[in-house]
CSV table of C-alpha atoms in Angstrom, one decimal:
chain,number,residue,atom,x,y,z
Z,211,TYR,CA,6.3,-9.6,11.8
Z,212,LEU,CA,5.1,-9.9,8.3
Z,213,ARG,CA,7.8,-12.3,7.2
Z,214,ASP,CA,7.3,-14.4,10.4
Z,215,SER,CA,3.5,-14.6,9.7
Z,216,VAL,CA,4.1,-15.6,6.1
Z,217,ALA,CA,6.5,-18.3,7.2
Z,218,ALA,CA,4.0,-19.6,9.7
Z,219,ALA,CA,1.3,-19.6,7.0
Z,220,GLU,CA,-1.0,-17.5,9.2
Z,221,LEU,CA,-4.2,-16.0,7.6
Z,222,PHE,CA,-6.1,-12.9,8.6
Z,223,ALA,CA,-9.4,-11.4,7.7
Z,224,VAL,CA,-7.9,-7.9,7.7
Z,225,VAL,CA,-4.3,-6.6,7.3
Z,226,VAL,CA,-3.4,-3.0,7.7
Z,227,LEU,CA,-0.1,-1.7,6.3
Z,228,ASP,CA,0.8,1.8,7.6
Z,229,PRO,CA,4.6,2.0,7.3
Z,230,PRO,CA,6.7,5.1,8.0
Z,231,LYS,CA,7.8,7.3,5.1
Z,232,PHE,CA,9.9,5.2,2.7
Z,233,ALA,CA,10.9,8.0,0.4
Z,234,HIS,CA,12.0,11.3,1.8
Z,235,ASN,CA,12.9,12.7,-1.6
Z,236,LYS,CA,12.7,11.8,-5.3
Z,237,GLN,CA,16.2,10.1,-5.2
Z,238,GLN,CA,14.7,7.5,-2.8
Z,239,VAL,CA,11.7,6.6,-4.9
Z,240,ASP,CA,13.1,3.4,-6.5
Z,241,LYS,CA,14.2,2.0,-3.1
Z,242,ALA,CA,10.9,3.0,-1.6
Z,243,ALA,CA,9.0,1.3,-4.4
Z,244,ARG,CA,10.8,-2.0,-3.7
Z,245,GLY,CA,10.0,-1.7,0.0
Z,246,TYR,CA,6.3,-1.0,-0.7
Z,247,LYS,CA,6.1,-3.9,-3.1
Z,248,ASP,CA,7.8,-6.2,-0.6
Z,249,ILE,CA,5.4,-5.5,2.3
Z,250,ASN,CA,2.3,-5.6,0.1
Z,251,LEU,CA,3.4,-8.9,-1.4
Z,252,SER,CA,3.8,-10.3,2.1
Z,253,ALA,CA,0.4,-8.9,3.1
Z,254,PHE,CA,-1.4,-10.5,0.1
Z,255,LYS,CA,0.0,-13.9,1.3
Z,256,LEU,CA,-1.6,-13.4,4.7
Z,257,ILE,CA,-5.1,-12.5,3.7
Z,258,ARG,CA,-7.8,-15.2,3.7
Z,259,GLU,CA,-10.2,-15.4,0.8
Z,260,GLY,CA,-12.5,-12.4,0.8
Z,261,GLY,CA,-10.4,-10.6,3.4
Z,262,TYR,CA,-9.3,-7.0,3.2
Z,263,LEU,CA,-6.0,-5.1,2.8
Z,264,MET,CA,-5.7,-1.5,3.9
Z,265,THR,CA,-2.4,-0.2,2.6
Z,266,PHE,CA,-1.0,3.3,2.9
Z,267,SER,CA,1.9,5.5,1.9
Z,268,CYS,CA,2.8,8.8,3.5
Z,269,SER,CA,5.7,9.5,1.1
Z,270,GLY,CA,5.1,12.7,-0.9
Z,271,ALA,CA,7.6,11.6,-3.4
Z,272,ILE,CA,5.4,8.6,-4.3
Z,273,SER,CA,2.4,9.7,-6.4
Z,274,ARG,CA,-1.0,8.0,-5.9
Z,275,ASP,CA,-0.7,6.6,-9.4
Z,276,LEU,CA,2.8,5.1,-8.7
Z,277,PHE,CA,1.6,3.7,-5.4
Z,278,GLN,CA,-1.4,2.0,-7.0
Z,279,LYS,CA,1.0,0.5,-9.7
Z,280,ILE,CA,3.3,-0.8,-7.0
Z,281,VAL,CA,0.5,-2.4,-5.0
Z,282,PHE,CA,-0.9,-4.0,-8.2
Z,283,GLY,CA,2.5,-5.3,-9.1
Z,284,ALA,CA,2.6,-7.0,-5.7
Z,285,LEU,CA,-0.9,-8.4,-6.3
Z,286,ALA,CA,0.1,-9.9,-9.7
Z,287,ASP,CA,3.2,-11.5,-8.1
Z,288,SER,CA,1.1,-13.0,-5.4
Z,289,GLY,CA,-1.2,-14.7,-7.8
Z,290,ARG,CA,-4.3,-13.2,-6.1
Z,291,GLN,CA,-7.1,-11.0,-7.3
Z,292,ALA,CA,-8.5,-7.9,-5.6
Z,293,GLN,CA,-11.1,-5.2,-6.0
Z,294,ILE,CA,-10.7,-1.6,-5.0
Z,295,VAL,CA,-13.3,-1.0,-2.3
Z,296,LYS,CA,-12.1,2.6,-1.7
Z,297,GLN,CA,-9.3,4.9,-2.5
Z,298,LEU,CA,-8.2,6.6,0.8
Z,299,SER,CA,-6.6,10.0,1.5
Z,300,ALA,CA,-6.4,12.6,4.2
Z,301,SER,CA,-9.7,13.9,5.5
Z,302,ASP,CA,-11.5,16.9,4.0
Z,303,ASP,CA,-10.1,19.2,6.7
Z,304,HIS,CA,-6.6,18.6,5.3
Z,305,PRO,CA,-6.8,20.5,2.0
Z,306,ASN,CA,-4.0,20.4,-0.6
Z,307,ALA,CA,-2.8,23.2,-2.9
Z,308,LEU,CA,-3.1,22.4,-6.6
Z,309,THR,CA,0.4,23.8,-7.1
Z,310,PHE,CA,1.9,21.4,-4.5
Z,311,PRO,CA,1.1,17.8,-5.4
Z,312,GLU,CA,3.6,16.5,-2.9
Z,313,GLY,CA,1.2,17.8,-0.2
Z,314,GLU,CA,-1.0,14.9,-1.1
Z,315,TYR,CA,1.4,12.7,0.7
Z,316,LEU,CA,-1.2,10.5,2.5
Z,317,LYS,CA,-2.7,7.9,0.2
Z,318,GLY,CA,-4.1,4.5,0.6
Z,319,LEU,CA,-6.2,1.7,-0.8
Z,320,LEU,CA,-8.9,-0.5,0.8
Z,321,LEU,CA,-8.8,-3.8,-1.2
Z,322,ARG,CA,-11.0,-6.9,-1.0
Z,323,VAL,CA,-8.7,-9.8,-1.8
Z,324,TYR,CA,-9.6,-13.1,-3.5
């Protein structure tokens, strides 16, 4: 759907990317990073000026820092600008052990795109 919408030059006020887990383990991180970059690059092309992107990853093997770098790489490639409105994560009733960073698998960004 993303590629078809880009090809049709459609524009949206809000795009939500909530893909399935792209990396089931550390060996799949590079391939997953390419997948996240691809879908986010497509999404940036679909958002009208001042619109919003909500983008998520549920891959525990992808850290929050890496996810943000991937999204910003896609943003740079798109030639657009964006502001972080909010960093998103699981709700407060979903605590995570300090000794298990992979437990913080749900991460997201709400971006305003220009």
